[in-house]
XYZ file of C-alpha atoms in Angstrom:
729
model
C 45.386 7.650 39.878
C 41.820 6.611 38.798
C 40.179 4.037 41.023
C 40.316 0.756 39.034
C 37.253 -0.498 40.935
C 35.133 2.555 40.007
C 32.359 1.966 37.491
C 31.413 4.503 34.887
C 28.013 6.044 35.417
C 25.571 5.143 32.595
C 23.346 8.052 31.787
C 19.689 7.066 31.602
C 19.332 7.727 27.874
C 22.162 5.284 27.244
C 20.414 2.567 29.252
C 18.628 0.184 26.869
C 16.748 -1.416 29.789
C 14.706 1.762 30.221
C 11.610 2.453 28.177
C 11.885 4.564 25.028
C 9.760 7.229 26.682
C 12.147 7.388 29.623
C 15.211 7.603 27.476
C 13.718 10.325 25.344
C 12.677 12.369 28.361
C 16.152 12.081 29.861
C 18.024 13.042 26.675
C 15.613 15.864 25.825
C 16.132 17.291 29.260
C 19.855 17.487 28.672
C 19.737 19.225 25.351
C 20.280 22.872 24.569
C 17.930 24.669 22.259
C 20.640 24.607 19.590
C 21.039 20.831 19.887
C 17.251 20.336 19.642
C 16.998 22.492 16.541
C 19.921 20.675 15.041
C 18.138 17.372 15.370
C 15.402 18.707 13.164
C 17.826 19.394 10.281
C 18.434 16.910 7.490
C 21.507 18.294 5.613
C 23.078 17.418 2.286
C 26.286 15.544 2.842
C 27.533 15.562 -0.772
C 30.262 18.167 -0.126
C 33.530 16.795 1.166
C 33.488 19.119 4.178
C 31.448 17.468 6.937
C 32.270 19.961 9.691
C 28.592 20.981 9.839
C 27.980 17.692 11.716
C 29.823 19.229 14.679
C 28.748 22.856 14.246
C 25.034 22.356 13.628
C 24.677 18.793 14.946
C 22.010 17.694 12.442
C 19.836 14.784 13.343
C 19.985 13.333 9.839
C 21.921 13.651 6.576
C 21.473 12.359 3.042
C 23.453 11.704 -0.126
C 26.559 10.154 1.455
C 28.142 6.843 0.587
C 30.922 4.498 1.584
C 33.710 5.302 4.038
C 32.526 8.896 4.105
C 29.439 7.592 5.887
C 31.574 6.028 8.624
C 33.440 9.344 8.988
C 30.128 11.205 9.428
C 28.975 8.712 12.089
C 32.247 9.158 14.019
C 31.873 12.936 13.851
C 28.379 12.718 15.327
C 29.679 10.485 18.058
C 32.066 13.285 19.074
C 29.296 15.737 19.789
C 28.500 16.480 23.400
C 25.610 14.087 23.751
C 26.741 11.627 21.035
C 23.366 11.398 19.332
C 23.671 9.053 16.337
C 22.830 10.203 12.839
C 19.898 8.948 10.790
C 21.200 8.582 7.235
C 18.936 8.605 4.208
C 19.371 7.956 0.505
C 17.231 7.788 -2.635
C 17.175 3.981 -2.963
C 14.153 4.256 -5.285
C 14.247 1.057 -7.355
C 17.344 -0.455 -5.936
C 20.334 1.162 -4.183
C 20.192 3.796 -6.970
C 23.522 5.594 -6.554
C 25.741 2.790 -5.236
C 27.941 1.839 -8.152
C 27.024 -1.611 -9.371
C 24.016 -2.173 -7.101
C 21.005 -4.164 -8.204
C 18.786 -1.729 -10.157
C 15.288 -3.045 -10.533
C 12.493 -1.945 -12.936
C 11.055 1.382 -11.992
C 7.827 1.537 -9.891
C 5.670 1.958 -12.964
C 7.200 -1.175 -14.510
C 7.034 -3.163 -11.233
C 3.370 -2.288 -10.847
C 2.639 -4.179 -14.081
C 3.462 -7.449 -12.233
C 0.365 -7.012 -10.053
C 2.364 -9.078 -7.560
C 2.846 -7.639 -4.108
C 4.888 -10.581 -2.923
C 7.432 -9.879 -5.669
C 7.545 -6.204 -4.794
C 8.201 -7.107 -1.161
C 11.036 -9.316 -2.220
C 12.490 -6.458 -4.380
C 12.335 -4.126 -1.356
C 14.002 -6.750 0.828
C 16.840 -7.122 -1.633
C 17.238 -3.334 -1.775
C 17.326 -3.143 2.002
C 19.955 -5.873 2.239
C 22.200 -3.947 -0.149
C 21.570 -0.564 1.419
C 22.254 -1.524 5.031
C 25.706 -2.881 4.239
C 26.680 0.598 3.036
C 25.611 2.391 6.235
C 22.278 3.769 5.077
C 19.255 3.611 7.359
C 16.486 5.089 5.283
C 15.113 5.064 1.774
C 12.821 7.753 0.301
C 10.546 5.153 -1.238
C 7.835 4.091 -2.105
C 6.132 6.817 -4.127
C 2.331 6.827 -3.569
C 1.485 9.580 -5.927
C -1.575 8.941 -8.186
C -0.816 9.537 -11.857
C -3.196 11.971 -13.440
C -1.549 14.038 -16.222
C 0.815 11.812 -18.217
C 2.975 14.738 -19.255
C 4.213 14.986 -15.631
C 7.939 14.151 -15.447
C 7.604 11.794 -12.490
C 5.048 9.328 -13.832
C 7.705 6.558 -13.896
C 8.070 6.854 -10.072
C 4.398 6.021 -9.475
C 2.496 2.707 -9.447
C 0.048 4.132 -11.950
C -3.450 5.459 -11.817
C -5.338 3.340 -9.303
C -5.580 4.164 -5.569
C -6.338 0.628 -4.454
C -3.352 -0.895 -6.241
C -1.033 1.903 -5.071
C -1.936 1.079 -1.502
C -1.439 -2.671 -1.954
C 1.971 -2.304 -3.593
C 3.127 0.393 -1.136
C 2.312 -1.858 1.823
C 4.285 -4.709 0.236
C 7.370 -2.527 -0.286
C 7.150 -1.115 3.241
C 7.140 -4.672 4.596
C 10.145 -5.485 2.462
C 12.121 -2.388 3.391
C 11.428 -2.438 7.120
C 11.765 -6.221 7.650
C 11.056 -7.585 11.066
C 10.719 -4.198 12.758
C 12.584 -0.974 13.454
C 15.339 -2.765 15.374
C 15.911 -5.184 12.482
C 19.554 -4.506 11.470
C 18.766 -5.749 7.962
C 15.890 -3.365 7.526
C 15.672 0.259 6.461
C 13.034 2.905 7.032
C 10.464 3.268 4.292
C 9.012 6.662 3.250
C 5.519 7.239 2.010
C 5.693 10.135 -0.391
C 4.722 12.682 -1.605
C 2.076 13.367 0.922
C -0.402 14.225 -0.650
C -1.824 15.408 -3.975
C 1.578 16.317 -5.465
C 0.734 14.586 -8.749
C -2.432 16.633 -9.453
C -0.559 19.087 -11.647
C -1.604 21.958 -13.854
C -0.617 21.291 -17.463
C 1.539 18.420 -16.320
C 4.050 20.884 -14.827
C 6.027 19.703 -11.853
C 5.229 21.144 -8.400
C 2.435 23.379 -9.619
C -0.668 24.293 -7.679
C -2.857 21.251 -7.190
C -6.538 21.980 -7.636
C -7.762 19.605 -4.991
C -10.541 19.869 -2.453
C -10.453 17.942 0.829
C -13.191 15.679 -0.511
C -11.158 14.853 -3.625
C -8.152 14.159 -1.492
C -10.090 11.794 0.658
C -11.692 10.122 -2.348
C -8.553 9.239 -4.349
C -5.249 10.632 -3.009
C -5.336 9.838 0.681
C -6.418 6.183 0.746
C -2.969 4.851 -0.413
C -1.264 6.897 2.315
C -3.615 5.651 4.995
C -2.809 2.146 3.833
C 0.874 2.916 4.167
C 0.412 4.311 7.662
C -1.540 1.205 8.701
C 1.229 -0.940 7.099
C 3.762 0.631 9.464
C 5.652 3.179 7.353
C 7.603 5.256 9.868
C 8.291 8.301 7.674
C 6.123 10.426 5.431
C 7.471 13.024 3.062
C 5.555 16.119 2.008
C 5.076 17.286 -1.578
C 6.246 20.450 -3.260
C 2.759 21.585 -4.311
C 0.096 23.834 -2.744
C -3.595 23.063 -2.383
C -6.331 25.652 -1.857
C -3.520 28.207 -1.481
C -1.687 26.296 1.249
C 1.735 24.760 0.486
C 1.852 21.183 1.752
C 4.635 22.153 4.175
C 2.150 24.533 5.874
C -0.871 22.155 5.815
C -1.789 21.519 9.445
C -4.957 19.629 8.443
C -2.966 17.242 6.248
C 0.133 16.718 8.409
C -1.378 16.791 11.891
C -5.147 16.454 11.904
C -5.362 13.643 9.392
C -1.990 11.886 9.502
C -1.071 12.136 13.179
C -4.413 12.572 14.935
C -6.877 10.694 12.687
C -4.551 7.881 11.575
C -2.447 7.688 14.703
C 0.883 7.961 12.813
C 3.746 7.703 15.334
C 6.714 8.247 12.933
C 8.207 11.420 11.592
C 7.257 13.764 8.759
C 10.151 14.992 6.635
C 9.814 17.842 4.127
C 11.000 17.335 0.579
C 14.131 19.153 -0.631
C 14.281 22.652 0.882
C 10.494 22.921 1.198
C 10.836 25.301 4.108
C 13.132 27.577 2.126
C 10.687 27.522 -0.746
C 8.043 29.122 1.459
C 10.161 32.237 1.364
C 11.942 31.989 -1.900
C 9.406 30.598 -4.398
C 5.917 30.253 -2.996
C 6.373 33.516 -1.053
C 3.923 32.822 1.654
C 6.486 33.696 4.372
C 8.630 36.818 4.553
C 11.545 35.430 6.567
C 13.051 32.074 7.366
C 11.965 32.500 10.957
C 8.389 32.881 9.743
C 8.770 29.791 7.620
C 10.274 27.785 10.528
C 7.275 28.666 12.709
C 4.700 27.733 10.053
C 6.456 24.437 9.192
C 6.766 23.345 12.808
C 3.184 24.217 13.698
C 1.896 22.433 10.578
C 3.428 19.169 11.792
C 6.787 18.780 10.019
C 9.395 17.033 12.103
C 12.549 17.043 9.848
C 13.481 19.850 7.577
C 15.377 18.519 4.559
C 18.180 20.666 3.166
C 17.108 24.034 4.512
C 20.244 24.906 6.518
C 18.908 28.352 7.439
C 16.081 26.695 9.343
C 18.676 26.425 12.156
C 19.036 30.198 12.596
C 15.374 30.843 11.811
C 13.999 28.462 14.490
C 16.477 29.671 17.097
C 15.546 33.313 16.323
C 11.846 32.458 16.547
C 12.296 30.946 20.032
C 14.694 33.659 21.330
C 12.223 36.364 20.198
C 9.294 34.676 21.966
C 7.357 33.963 18.801
C 7.843 30.210 19.164
C 7.783 28.182 22.388
C 10.670 25.843 22.980
C 8.116 23.148 23.615
C 7.214 23.419 19.952
C 10.804 22.351 19.164
C 10.675 19.640 21.811
C 7.736 17.769 20.286
C 9.248 16.967 16.875
C 12.652 16.434 18.464
C 11.139 13.825 20.764
C 9.509 12.024 17.828
C 12.852 11.764 15.995
C 14.736 10.613 19.118
C 12.098 7.989 19.847
C 12.568 6.625 16.338
C 16.333 6.442 16.787
C 15.958 4.665 20.088
C 13.435 2.192 18.619
C 15.905 1.480 15.808
C 18.605 0.783 18.355
C 20.989 3.303 16.823
C 22.389 4.396 20.175
C 23.607 0.855 20.735
C 24.461 0.106 17.134
C 24.761 3.015 14.719
C 24.931 0.532 11.884
C 28.199 1.545 10.334
C 28.973 0.508 6.783
C 30.509 -2.982 6.259
C 32.077 -2.593 2.885
C 33.517 -6.084 2.852
C 30.021 -7.440 3.336
C 28.702 -5.009 0.719
C 31.082 -6.504 -1.808
C 29.531 -9.918 -1.219
C 25.872 -8.798 -0.972
C 25.505 -6.088 -3.611
C 24.279 -7.575 -6.932
C 24.746 -11.136 -5.736
C 23.437 -14.022 -7.850
C 20.384 -14.307 -5.604
C 19.646 -10.594 -5.989
C 20.073 -10.753 -9.730
C 17.561 -13.631 -9.822
C 14.965 -11.542 -8.076
C 15.678 -8.702 -10.464
C 15.199 -10.990 -13.517
C 11.945 -12.240 -12.151
C 10.766 -8.693 -11.665
C 11.676 -7.861 -15.245
C 9.903 -10.955 -16.551
C 6.637 -10.305 -14.740
C 6.593 -6.574 -15.437
C 6.792 -7.057 -19.266
C 3.488 -6.291 -20.975
C 2.472 -7.684 -24.358
C 0.277 -4.860 -25.705
C -0.399 -6.129 -29.254
C 0.264 -9.356 -31.183
C -1.059 -10.547 -34.514
C 0.391 -14.000 -33.966
C 3.994 -13.203 -34.938
C 5.112 -13.770 -31.414
C 6.662 -15.839 -30.063
C 9.214 -16.000 -32.841
C 10.119 -19.377 -34.206
C 13.878 -18.856 -34.066
C 14.500 -22.109 -35.950
C 12.940 -20.620 -39.101
C 14.813 -17.329 -38.917
C 18.209 -16.627 -40.460
C 18.541 -12.930 -39.566
C 16.963 -10.596 -37.032
C 17.504 -6.811 -37.146
C 17.548 -5.049 -33.784
C 17.115 -1.324 -34.483
C 16.456 1.840 -32.522
C 18.021 4.347 -30.088
C 16.968 2.408 -26.957
C 18.077 -1.021 -28.214
C 21.516 -0.800 -26.643
C 21.301 2.141 -24.186
C 21.781 0.968 -20.652
C 21.047 4.388 -19.121
C 17.574 4.619 -20.671
C 16.845 1.078 -19.652
C 17.726 1.783 -16.005
C 15.747 5.035 -16.080
C 15.541 7.854 -13.625
C 16.976 7.675 -10.083
C 19.994 5.730 -11.108
C 23.612 6.665 -11.709
C 23.777 8.656 -14.925
C 20.391 10.289 -14.302
C 19.898 13.947 -13.360
C 20.139 13.571 -9.566
C 23.875 13.070 -9.392
C 26.638 14.970 -11.316
C 28.253 13.310 -14.337
C 31.439 12.801 -12.354
C 29.547 10.331 -10.174
C 29.725 7.996 -13.161
C 27.247 5.299 -14.088
C 26.618 1.706 -13.233
C 29.019 -0.780 -14.896
C 27.968 -1.404 -18.488
C 28.383 -5.153 -17.948
C 25.840 -5.093 -15.130
C 22.963 -4.350 -17.503
C 21.636 -6.633 -20.210
C 20.228 -4.310 -22.842
C 17.673 -5.512 -25.380
C 20.461 -6.104 -27.884
C 22.501 -8.029 -25.258
C 19.543 -10.162 -24.388
C 18.670 -11.063 -28.023
C 22.312 -11.902 -28.772
C 22.608 -14.076 -25.661
C 19.476 -16.079 -26.431
C 19.664 -16.294 -30.202
C 20.312 -19.858 -31.260
C 23.490 -20.685 -33.129
C 23.242 -19.619 -36.783
C 20.785 -16.799 -36.195
C 22.492 -13.618 -37.363
C 21.636 -10.618 -35.147
C 22.259 -7.234 -36.839
C 22.104 -3.927 -34.996
C 21.694 -0.317 -36.105
C 20.871 2.626 -33.777
C 18.913 4.340 -36.590
C 18.287 7.721 -35.012
C 18.536 9.903 -31.900
C 15.783 10.738 -29.409
C 17.204 14.127 -28.445
C 17.702 15.552 -31.934
C 16.334 15.232 -35.456
C 19.412 13.640 -37.011
C 18.141 11.085 -39.511
C 21.452 10.135 -40.986
C 21.375 6.646 -39.434
C 18.049 5.645 -41.031
C 19.445 4.345 -44.377
C 21.706 1.923 -42.580
C 18.772 0.850 -40.382
C 16.615 0.254 -43.435
C 19.408 -1.805 -45.088
C 19.639 -3.984 -41.947
C 15.846 -4.428 -41.925
C 15.729 -5.379 -45.629
C 18.347 -8.042 -45.002
C 16.410 -9.548 -42.010
C 13.466 -11.875 -41.592
C 12.027 -9.862 -38.656
C 12.720 -6.380 -37.236
C 12.718 -5.455 -33.558
C 12.511 -1.712 -33.171
C 13.318 -0.376 -29.731
C 12.031 3.137 -29.210
C 10.708 5.255 -26.350
C 12.015 8.251 -24.392
C 15.206 9.623 -22.939
C 16.341 10.789 -19.510
C 16.401 14.324 -20.895
C 12.590 14.207 -20.867
C 12.185 12.436 -17.454
C 12.091 13.453 -13.852
C 11.726 16.395 -11.581
C 11.291 19.694 -13.462
C 11.314 17.627 -16.693
C 7.689 17.404 -17.679
C 6.864 17.326 -21.369
C 4.379 19.327 -23.405
C 3.589 16.324 -25.622
C 3.668 12.554 -25.409
C 4.921 12.005 -29.008
C 7.978 9.977 -29.838
C 10.832 12.471 -29.875
C 13.743 13.006 -32.292
C 13.852 10.887 -35.417
C 11.882 7.960 -34.013
C 8.677 8.444 -36.024
C 10.610 8.702 -39.249
C 12.591 5.609 -38.295
C 9.441 3.564 -37.693
C 7.896 4.753 -40.918
C 10.995 3.745 -42.851
C 11.096 0.336 -41.158
C 7.441 -0.274 -41.867
C 7.982 0.594 -45.538
C 10.426 -2.378 -45.855
C 7.420 -4.727 -45.442
C 9.310 -6.872 -42.961
C 7.447 -8.139 -39.855
C 7.871 -5.480 -37.194
C 7.967 -5.801 -33.420
C 7.935 -2.529 -31.559
C 9.550 -2.588 -28.093
C 8.983 0.410 -25.814
C 11.613 1.534 -23.280
C 9.984 4.561 -21.762
C 9.161 6.262 -18.480
C 5.423 6.810 -19.108
C 2.729 6.115 -21.696
C 3.501 7.608 -25.083
C 1.337 8.502 -28.024
C 2.219 5.940 -30.682
C 2.388 6.921 -34.407
C 0.480 4.918 -36.974
C 3.540 2.924 -37.964
C 3.807 1.607 -34.449
C 0.105 0.854 -34.126
C 0.218 -1.114 -37.332
C 3.196 -3.251 -36.106
C 2.766 -6.993 -35.798
C 3.476 -6.767 -32.058
C 4.105 -4.189 -29.342
C 5.893 -4.991 -26.091
C 5.990 -2.523 -23.217
C 9.078 -2.670 -20.964
C 8.916 0.838 -19.373
C 12.352 1.078 -17.630
C 12.956 -2.607 -16.922
C 16.175 -2.485 -14.926
C 19.415 -4.347 -15.348
C 17.818 -7.631 -16.477
C 15.245 -6.125 -18.806
C 16.996 -7.116 -22.044
C 17.164 -10.751 -20.947
C 13.405 -10.756 -20.084
C 12.515 -9.197 -23.483
C 14.523 -11.777 -25.365
C 12.889 -14.613 -23.395
C 9.458 -13.236 -24.443
C 10.505 -12.803 -28.092
C 11.738 -16.398 -28.402
C 8.938 -17.925 -26.362
C 10.894 -18.877 -23.251
C 8.633 -16.551 -21.298
C 4.853 -16.186 -21.577
C 4.032 -12.569 -20.813
C 1.630 -11.994 -17.892
C 2.041 -8.287 -17.091
C -0.918 -5.965 -17.109
C -0.868 -2.115 -17.406
C -1.648 -0.085 -14.304
C -1.866 3.022 -16.431
C -3.839 3.856 -19.594
C -2.250 4.742 -22.937
C -3.897 7.585 -24.791
C -4.511 7.811 -28.500
C -3.700 11.588 -28.330
C -2.231 13.799 -25.682
C -5.360 15.942 -25.695
C -7.496 13.076 -24.410
C -6.259 13.665 -20.883
C -7.390 12.778 -18.305
C -7.563 9.254 -19.825
C -7.453 7.177 -16.570
C -10.154 4.586 -16.378
C -11.997 5.640 -13.190
C -13.690 8.766 -14.520
C -16.390 10.634 -12.554
C -19.726 10.124 -14.210
C -21.594 12.910 -15.929
C -20.819 14.700 -19.223
C -22.503 15.548 -22.516
C -21.769 12.759 -25.021
C -19.264 9.942 -24.924
C -16.552 11.207 -27.227
C -14.811 14.285 -28.449
C -16.222 15.810 -31.625
C -12.999 14.898 -33.432
C -11.630 11.912 -31.443
C -12.624 9.056 -29.275
C -12.331 9.258 -25.513
C -11.274 5.597 -25.288
C -7.574 4.929 -24.604
C -5.420 3.087 -27.059
C -4.556 0.492 -24.338
C -6.637 0.637 -21.127
C -5.766 0.111 -17.495
C -5.512 -3.601 -16.783
C -4.693 -4.569 -20.395
C -2.057 -7.116 -21.160
C -1.981 -10.095 -23.606
C -0.532 -13.580 -23.295
C 0.598 -16.358 -25.602
C -2.224 -18.246 -24.038
C -5.960 -17.381 -24.250
C -8.318 -17.225 -21.303
C -12.072 -17.580 -21.219
C -14.236 -16.120 -18.368
C -17.558 -17.812 -17.589
C -20.100 -18.239 -14.842
C -19.603 -15.020 -12.793
C -21.515 -15.394 -9.544
C -21.767 -14.035 -6.010
C -21.915 -16.120 -2.898
C -24.834 -13.901 -1.853
C -26.566 -11.314 -3.969
C -27.180 -9.084 -0.937
C -25.160 -7.708 1.956
C -25.880 -6.035 5.282
C -23.584 -3.674 7.216
C -20.088 -4.960 7.783
C -20.276 -8.049 5.575
C -17.916 -8.949 2.740
C -18.867 -9.968 -0.751
C -17.505 -13.165 -2.219
C -17.060 -13.067 -6.031
C -16.453 -16.177 -8.047
C -15.740 -16.643 -11.708
C -14.508 -19.601 -13.821
C -11.385 -18.973 -15.865
C -10.170 -21.435 -18.442
C -6.932 -21.515 -20.417
C -8.240 -22.260 -23.913
C -4.821 -21.748 -25.447
C -1.845 -24.095 -26.028
C 0.598 -22.711 -23.457
C 0.591 -22.525 -19.718
C 0.276 -18.977 -18.374
C -0.706 -16.645 -15.602
C -3.883 -14.548 -15.886
C -4.601 -11.519 -13.703
C -8.357 -11.527 -12.912
C -9.620 -8.040 -12.109
C -12.700 -7.170 -9.982
C -14.289 -3.720 -10.253
C -17.146 -2.166 -8.306
C -19.587 0.337 -9.682
C -22.060 1.963 -7.204
C -25.165 2.374 -9.445
C -26.617 5.461 -7.711
C -24.681 7.690 -5.337
C -25.581 10.687 -3.214
C -22.624 12.617 -4.594
C -20.896 12.260 -7.958
C -18.609 9.217 -8.118
C -16.427 7.217 -10.497
C -17.911 4.913 -13.103
C -16.001 1.949 -11.611
C -13.087 1.303 -9.352
C -10.743 -1.710 -8.919
C -11.332 -3.333 -5.547
C -9.721 -6.771 -5.924
C -7.754 -9.062 -8.200
C -6.130 -12.499 -8.348
C -3.190 -14.020 -10.132
C -4.057 -17.478 -11.394
C -1.679 -20.006 -13.116
C -3.388 -22.209 -15.686
C -2.080 -25.076 -17.796
C -3.506 -25.553 -21.306
C -7.108 -26.716 -21.034
C -7.209 -26.097 -17.251
C -10.155 -24.383 -15.692
C -10.207 -22.878 -12.165
C -12.749 -21.125 -10.061
C -11.209 -17.868 -8.974
C -12.540 -16.351 -5.736
C -12.051 -12.722 -4.675
C -13.406 -11.441 -1.422
C -14.394 -7.821 -1.252
C -14.417 -6.235 2.230
C -17.240 -3.933 3.309
C -14.901 -0.927 2.712
C -14.768 -1.809 -1.037
C -18.237 -0.276 -1.425
C -17.418 3.060 0.260
C -17.791 6.395 -1.411
C -16.926 9.839 -0.015
C -20.149 11.793 0.318
C -20.656 15.508 -0.114
C -19.736 16.064 3.531
C -16.381 14.332 3.042
C -17.379 11.218 4.993
C -16.634 7.641 4.078
C -19.963 5.861 3.810
C -21.516 2.742 2.235
C -24.858 3.744 0.858
C -27.628 1.194 0.403
C -28.713 0.233 -3.112
C -27.407 -1.582 -6.177
C -23.814 -2.275 -7.027
C -22.467 -3.775 -10.249
C -19.637 -6.250 -9.788
C -17.532 -6.275 -12.934
C -14.973 -8.977 -13.585
C -12.574 -9.563 -16.530
C -9.056 -9.215 -17.986
C -9.000 -5.445 -18.216
C -10.962 -2.296 -17.232
C -12.381 -1.997 -20.770
C -16.161 -2.245 -20.621
C -16.454 -4.872 -23.344
C -14.028 -7.156 -21.501
C -16.143 -7.291 -18.316
C -18.875 -9.580 -17.106
C -21.421 -8.090 -14.714
C -23.320 -9.279 -11.605
C -25.631 -7.203 -9.443
C -25.250 -6.870 -5.690
C -27.749 -5.236 -3.371
C -26.649 -3.636 -0.133
C -29.453 -3.231 2.378
């Protein structure tokens, strides 16, 4: 008989009173080589058979939901050492693949709010929904810098500016991770794709990125350093190569910069099967054992969905080509993360009863609606908007994206390419489309007529006559056009930026009716607009506005909402203008193409309001700085319109003469200011010493003495900006 007075021995790694370092050392010392290598695997848990959790003992899994997640956790607990799983999911702009979750605007849309506090709230809501379903980790935010607009993943980015990307990323990291790693209501954030993935050739996804280390340090690395300083505990590599080196093999990037220079203490995870691609696609390694050695020595800690890494790494150690200590180091980093999260004490199993109460709760829907409101951008308005609904009898809502919930939610949502069709889609009633929103807010007696008009994915024009008839019978026409999931996402870059299918013909036909036309864009990236759209009375940009986007659009149409969003990405006139981003490196012959302007149609920072704002009296607290000082910029902004509104005041810096070529100007600060009609406020923006840095020819961050132009205004367009000169001694 067992002695009832005997106490069970607690192994040191199970003792939470010990330090993380002591617990890691004890556990690592008990592990076999196979168990260590297993910890470095992140395996796809979509198949129903989860036996691999006991045969390979992976440290992490992804793409698993609901009660299946609990089953996986219990299987891991049965392994010899009972090491808990770390479970990840693509909760990109909401709990993307949880049926009925709160789906927010995409990152590109959210960026147009210029409101980090709102992005932090969005990430907090997402974390609260994710944790109830047993997920620990989201592969978000995306810190890629948009360059070629044809790239299929533009919608996942915050746009074209490194400074804003860093600010917004830090906000989302705070929201996701909450009070710290042991916060049971928080989830791990991922800074991705590290780094330079978005510098594509011809806009093609995962192509060679033609980037020097100086160019990386100048534009692509600063947002990631900001994320590391903000406490992001995971970084994900990109698919691309730079200077002949795949990111998975880049020791300088993953170890020398991230871990050594920035002091990153978290883990680096590869993107999907990046280790396998070294053999299969990029062909820089002959065998999976070769690839395992290269990936480990470069600084990767977790190998996502490369099951053969298990055999490859074990073979490399058994053959003497790889030291077991080279397995120990990344394994220790992952174990330390799990201990700091408290997963050994609380594996954070799903609580589906709580999920039913939390997911898409009224409070979460309210945050979502506010995000949709603030992300809406009024691009053009001849005075038609806001509509005076009391003077209207009929409104025609026309277009392929007017009542399409899938296009409104965008990529990385149920119904998009990442999950099979049998996974279904979010409940139709969860999303207020543009048509839904207009019908809900239209006053009694206003007749709302709808026609789809055309398709985006084919050239069928058979619906245009009915659309024209509806327009002719209406007082005003709202045409909702844009793009389709078929042209969005990984591997889905486009050769052009034109409106696809029958949309151009539809807009021309609607324009020919002579009825006032409002064009609404539901799209994943800037598109080249046809003349009929550019001649419209008004243009509103929604991007992919999430579940509440239709409500926000209707509020703007009828004047309940005064738009305040500003673009964080430039709209070209023609696809051949690229690159069209505002921060161009100086030095070229001429200022235009022989056959076309180089100016964008709508520039970075552009966004109109139903109010009007006047900028006066730009000044600096001091016209000169010495090393380490900050500059204080002040400008008076007055609402000279008849409605209250929010203006986003933008501050750019231009280093007049630099030792190496540099950009014409770069955003370095901004402020959101609320103004009542007739109200004037002095807006102050402080620019830290680092705002005046360039990267010199030696790849060093330096502030060079000389003159700097401080440019302040409502957009990046030169004619919108006031200028003051600052001297740095």
